[in-house]
Short mmCIF file of C-alpha atoms in Angstrom, two decimals:
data_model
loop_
_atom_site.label_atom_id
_atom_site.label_comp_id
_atom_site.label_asym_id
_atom_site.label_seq_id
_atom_site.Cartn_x
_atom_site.Cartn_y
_atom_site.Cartn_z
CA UNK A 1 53.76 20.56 5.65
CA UNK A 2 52.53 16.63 5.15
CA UNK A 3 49.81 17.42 7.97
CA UNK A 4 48.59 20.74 6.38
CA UNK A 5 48.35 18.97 3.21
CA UNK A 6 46.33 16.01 4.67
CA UNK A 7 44.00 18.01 6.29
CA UNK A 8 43.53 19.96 2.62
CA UNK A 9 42.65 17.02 0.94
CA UNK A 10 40.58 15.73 4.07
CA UNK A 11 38.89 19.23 3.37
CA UNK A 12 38.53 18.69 -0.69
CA UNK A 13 37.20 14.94 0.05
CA UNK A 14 34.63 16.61 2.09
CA UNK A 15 33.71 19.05 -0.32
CA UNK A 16 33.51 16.82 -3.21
CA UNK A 17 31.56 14.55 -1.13
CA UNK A 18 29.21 16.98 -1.05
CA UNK A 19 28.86 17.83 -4.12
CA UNK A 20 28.69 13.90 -5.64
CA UNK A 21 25.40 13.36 -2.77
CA UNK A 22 22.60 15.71 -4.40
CA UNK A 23 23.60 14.19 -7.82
CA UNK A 24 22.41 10.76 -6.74
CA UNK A 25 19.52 11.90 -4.28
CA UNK A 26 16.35 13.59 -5.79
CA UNK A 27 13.33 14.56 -5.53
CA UNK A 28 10.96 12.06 -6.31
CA UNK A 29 7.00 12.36 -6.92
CA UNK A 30 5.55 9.18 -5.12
CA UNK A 31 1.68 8.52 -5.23
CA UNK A 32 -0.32 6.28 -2.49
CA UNK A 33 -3.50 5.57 -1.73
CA UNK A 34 -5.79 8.37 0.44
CA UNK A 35 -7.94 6.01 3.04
CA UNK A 36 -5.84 2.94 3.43
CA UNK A 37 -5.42 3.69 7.08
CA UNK A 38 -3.38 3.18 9.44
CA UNK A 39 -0.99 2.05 6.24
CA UNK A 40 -1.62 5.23 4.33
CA UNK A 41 -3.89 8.04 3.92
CA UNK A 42 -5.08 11.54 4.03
CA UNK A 43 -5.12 12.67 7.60
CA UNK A 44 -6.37 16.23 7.61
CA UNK A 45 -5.05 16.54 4.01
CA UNK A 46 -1.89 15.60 4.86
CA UNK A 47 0.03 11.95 4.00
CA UNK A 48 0.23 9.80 6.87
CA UNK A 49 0.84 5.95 8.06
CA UNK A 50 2.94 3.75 8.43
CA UNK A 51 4.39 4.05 4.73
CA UNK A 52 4.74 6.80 4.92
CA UNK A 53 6.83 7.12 8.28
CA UNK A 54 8.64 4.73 6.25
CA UNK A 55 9.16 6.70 2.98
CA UNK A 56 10.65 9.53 5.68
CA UNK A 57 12.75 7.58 7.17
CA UNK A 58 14.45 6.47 4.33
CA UNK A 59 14.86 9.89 2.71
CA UNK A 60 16.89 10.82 6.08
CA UNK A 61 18.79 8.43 5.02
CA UNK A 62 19.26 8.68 1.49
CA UNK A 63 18.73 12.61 1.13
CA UNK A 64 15.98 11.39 -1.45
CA UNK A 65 13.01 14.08 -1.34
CA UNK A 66 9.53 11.61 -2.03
CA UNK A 67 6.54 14.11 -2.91
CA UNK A 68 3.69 12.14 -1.73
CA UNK A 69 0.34 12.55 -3.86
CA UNK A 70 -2.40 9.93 -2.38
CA UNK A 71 -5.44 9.14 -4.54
CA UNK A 72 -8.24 6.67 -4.49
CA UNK A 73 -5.80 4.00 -5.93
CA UNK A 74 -6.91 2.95 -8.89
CA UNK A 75 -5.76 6.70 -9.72
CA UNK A 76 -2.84 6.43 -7.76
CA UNK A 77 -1.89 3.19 -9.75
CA UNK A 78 -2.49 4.48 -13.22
CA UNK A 79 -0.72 8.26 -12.73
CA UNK A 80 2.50 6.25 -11.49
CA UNK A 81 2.21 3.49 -14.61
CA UNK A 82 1.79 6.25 -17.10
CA UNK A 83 5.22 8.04 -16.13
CA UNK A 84 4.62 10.27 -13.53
CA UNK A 85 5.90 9.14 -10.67
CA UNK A 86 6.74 6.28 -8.19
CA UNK A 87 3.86 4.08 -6.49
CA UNK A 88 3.88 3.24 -2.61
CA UNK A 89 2.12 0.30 -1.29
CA UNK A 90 1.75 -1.74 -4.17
CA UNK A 91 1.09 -5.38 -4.39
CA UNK A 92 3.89 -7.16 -6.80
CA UNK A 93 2.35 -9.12 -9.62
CA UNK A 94 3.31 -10.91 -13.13
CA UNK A 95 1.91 -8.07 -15.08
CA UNK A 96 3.05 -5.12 -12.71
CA UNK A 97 6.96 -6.39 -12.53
CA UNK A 98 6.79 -6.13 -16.42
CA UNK A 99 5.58 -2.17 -16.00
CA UNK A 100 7.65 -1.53 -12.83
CA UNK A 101 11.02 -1.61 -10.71
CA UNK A 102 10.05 -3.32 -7.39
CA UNK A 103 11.75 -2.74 -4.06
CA UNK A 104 12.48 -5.38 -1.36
CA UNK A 105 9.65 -5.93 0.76
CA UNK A 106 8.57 -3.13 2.77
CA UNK A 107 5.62 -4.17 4.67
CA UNK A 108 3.23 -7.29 5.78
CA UNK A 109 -0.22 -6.71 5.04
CA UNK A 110 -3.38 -9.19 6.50
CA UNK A 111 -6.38 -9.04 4.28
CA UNK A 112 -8.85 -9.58 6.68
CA UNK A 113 -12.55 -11.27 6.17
CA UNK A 114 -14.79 -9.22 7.93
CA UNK A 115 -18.86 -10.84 7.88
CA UNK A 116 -22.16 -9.70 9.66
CA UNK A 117 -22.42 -11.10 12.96
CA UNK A 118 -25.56 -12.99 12.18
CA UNK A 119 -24.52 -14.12 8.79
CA UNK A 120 -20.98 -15.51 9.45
CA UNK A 121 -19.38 -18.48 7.48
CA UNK A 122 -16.59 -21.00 7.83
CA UNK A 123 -13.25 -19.64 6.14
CA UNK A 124 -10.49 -21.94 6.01
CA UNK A 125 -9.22 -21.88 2.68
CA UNK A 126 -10.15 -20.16 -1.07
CA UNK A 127 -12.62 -22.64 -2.04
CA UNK A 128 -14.79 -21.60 1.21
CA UNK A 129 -15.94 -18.61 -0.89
CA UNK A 130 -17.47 -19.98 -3.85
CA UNK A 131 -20.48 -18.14 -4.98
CA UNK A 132 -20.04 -15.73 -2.66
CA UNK A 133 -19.88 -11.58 -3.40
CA UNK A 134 -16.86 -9.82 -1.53
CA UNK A 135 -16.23 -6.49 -1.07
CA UNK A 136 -13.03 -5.05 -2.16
CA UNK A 137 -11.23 -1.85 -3.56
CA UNK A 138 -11.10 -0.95 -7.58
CA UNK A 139 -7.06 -2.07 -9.16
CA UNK A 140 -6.38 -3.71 -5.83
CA UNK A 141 -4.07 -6.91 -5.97
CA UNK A 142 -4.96 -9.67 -3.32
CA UNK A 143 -2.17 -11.69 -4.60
CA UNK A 144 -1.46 -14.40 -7.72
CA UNK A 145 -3.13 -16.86 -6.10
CA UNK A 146 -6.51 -15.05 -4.96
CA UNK A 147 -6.22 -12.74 -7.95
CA UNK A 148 -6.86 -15.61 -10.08
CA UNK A 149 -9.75 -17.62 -8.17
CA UNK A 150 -11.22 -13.99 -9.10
CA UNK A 151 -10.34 -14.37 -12.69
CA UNK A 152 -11.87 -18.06 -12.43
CA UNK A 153 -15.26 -17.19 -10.83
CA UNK A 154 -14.57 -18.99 -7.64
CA UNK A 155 -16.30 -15.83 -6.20
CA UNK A 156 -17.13 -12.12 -7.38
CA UNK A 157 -15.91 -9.05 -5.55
CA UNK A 158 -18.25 -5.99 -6.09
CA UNK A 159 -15.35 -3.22 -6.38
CA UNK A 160 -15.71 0.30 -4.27
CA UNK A 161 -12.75 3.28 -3.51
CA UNK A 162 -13.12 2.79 0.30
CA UNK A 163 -13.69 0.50 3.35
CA UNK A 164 -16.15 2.30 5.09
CA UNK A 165 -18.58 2.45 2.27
CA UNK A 166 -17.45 -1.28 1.61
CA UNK A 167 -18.69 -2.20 5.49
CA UNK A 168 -22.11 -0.17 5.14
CA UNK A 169 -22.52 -2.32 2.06
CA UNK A 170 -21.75 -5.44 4.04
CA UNK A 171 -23.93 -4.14 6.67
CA UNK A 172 -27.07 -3.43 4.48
CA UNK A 173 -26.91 -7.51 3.42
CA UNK A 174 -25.84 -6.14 -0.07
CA UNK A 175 -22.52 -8.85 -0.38
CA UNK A 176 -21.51 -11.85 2.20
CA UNK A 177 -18.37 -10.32 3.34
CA UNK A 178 -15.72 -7.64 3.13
CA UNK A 179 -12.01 -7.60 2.23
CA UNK A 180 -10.49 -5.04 5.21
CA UNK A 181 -6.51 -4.58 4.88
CA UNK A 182 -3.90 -4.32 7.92
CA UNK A 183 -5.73 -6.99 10.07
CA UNK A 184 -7.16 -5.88 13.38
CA UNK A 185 -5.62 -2.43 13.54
CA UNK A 186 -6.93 -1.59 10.00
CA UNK A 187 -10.20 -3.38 10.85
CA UNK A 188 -10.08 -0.68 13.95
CA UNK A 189 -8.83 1.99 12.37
CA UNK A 190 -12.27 2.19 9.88
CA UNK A 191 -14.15 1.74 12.28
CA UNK A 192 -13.41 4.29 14.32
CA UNK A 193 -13.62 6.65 10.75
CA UNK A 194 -17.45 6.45 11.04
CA UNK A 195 -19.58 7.15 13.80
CA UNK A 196 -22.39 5.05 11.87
CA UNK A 197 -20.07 1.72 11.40
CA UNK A 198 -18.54 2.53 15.50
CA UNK A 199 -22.18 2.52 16.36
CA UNK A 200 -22.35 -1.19 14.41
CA UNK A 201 -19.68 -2.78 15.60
CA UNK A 202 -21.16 -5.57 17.42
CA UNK A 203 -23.14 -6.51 13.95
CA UNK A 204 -19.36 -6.92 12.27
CA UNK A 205 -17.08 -9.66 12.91
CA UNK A 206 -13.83 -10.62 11.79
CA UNK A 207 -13.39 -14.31 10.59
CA UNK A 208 -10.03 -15.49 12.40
CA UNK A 209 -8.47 -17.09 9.33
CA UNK A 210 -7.29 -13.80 6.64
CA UNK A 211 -7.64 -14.23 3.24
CA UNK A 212 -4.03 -13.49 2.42
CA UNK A 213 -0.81 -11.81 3.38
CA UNK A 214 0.05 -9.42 0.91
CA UNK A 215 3.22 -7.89 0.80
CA UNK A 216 3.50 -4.50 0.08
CA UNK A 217 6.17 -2.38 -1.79
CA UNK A 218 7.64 0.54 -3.31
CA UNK A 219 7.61 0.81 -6.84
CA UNK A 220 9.01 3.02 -9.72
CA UNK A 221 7.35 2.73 -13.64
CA UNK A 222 10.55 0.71 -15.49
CA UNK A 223 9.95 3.93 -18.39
CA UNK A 224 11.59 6.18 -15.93
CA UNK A 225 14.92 4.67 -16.09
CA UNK A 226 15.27 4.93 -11.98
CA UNK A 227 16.19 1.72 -10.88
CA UNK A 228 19.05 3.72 -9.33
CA UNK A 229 16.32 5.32 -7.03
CA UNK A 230 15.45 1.74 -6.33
CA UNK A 231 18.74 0.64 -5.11
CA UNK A 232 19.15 3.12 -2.68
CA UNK A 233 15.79 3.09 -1.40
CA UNK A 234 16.74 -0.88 -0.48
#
């Protein structure tokens, strides 16, 4: 009798178990960027990267369902801060943690420096880019520190959607250097997105020193009241 009732409640437990795990797990719009490769993008329409391998793995986990949307990301970033939905790959900030829930730290990223060949510079520190005109992407974050040389003038970055525009730019003598994310591999990975700038490659070169390490995370808009989805997604 005590062993046919354990094994009933063993048998309820389970079934309530059940029942408690789709109440916490959801489904979850999350929005990226499209041509951030190989972090994120659109790969024959379809999400992929390395965030994205990570957003998957953690809804095996979890039983969360993320429903990735990737935009150029200044669209990305203001669909998610107006409500309607979660943001992947964003830099943390002052003025972002007072608009979003941040996760822990979910990847590394190396802004790279990347200068024609025949037109390369010393880059040791900030100051060695005074006056100069970088390349970088629209709503990016380069972190507190290089976000607010910007602010200061220390140097101007003329603002695109995309690297491989941003190297043909850099290639036509049109600014003195380029701001390429993911070090090497991302350097590579653009590259190898454009016959024209594969054909070029020996005109580009990447100064050893990056501009910054920018760590990247998952985010959720603090008017969704889903820190929750947070927590479980650490």
């Amino acid at each position: 009798m005590g062993t046919q009732w354990s094994a009933r409640l063993l048998w309820l437990g389970a079934i309530l178990l059940c029942w408690q795990l789709p109440l916490r797990a959801e489904t979850l719009v999350v929005y990226g960027d499209d041509s951030y490769a190989p972090v994120i993008y659109l790969d024959a329409g379809k999400p992929a990267g390395t965030l994205v391998d990570i957003l998957q793995a953690v809804g095996q986990k979890t039983g969360e369902v993320y429903d990735l949307q990737l935009r150029p990301w200044k669209r990305a970033y203001e669909e998610a801060r107006s409500g309607q939905g979660a943001l992947v790959g964003a830099s943390l900030t002052a003025e972002r943690s007072a608009l979003f829930d941040f996760s822990d730290p979910i990847y590394a990223d190396d802004i790279q420096v990347v200068v024609r060949r025949d037109r390369a510079f010393v880059f040791n520190q900030l100051k060695d880019l005074k006056g100069k005109v970088m390349g970088g992407v629209i709503g990016a974050s380069y972190g507190q520190e290089v976000d607010q040389a910007i602010k200061d003038g220390l140097f101007t970055v003329d603002l695109d959607i995309g690297q491989s525009s941003r190297l043909l730019k850099l290639l036509a003598g049109r600014m003195d250097g380029a701001l390429i994310g993911n070090g090497q591999a991302g350097f590579e990975a653009v590259l190898h997105s454009s016959p024209e700038l594969l054909a070029q490659r020996n005109q580009l070169l990447v100064l050893k020193t990056p501009l910054t390490r920018d760590m990247l995370y998952f985010a959720i808009p603090k008017s969704m009241n889903k820190r929750d989805a947070i927590e479980r997604f650490n």
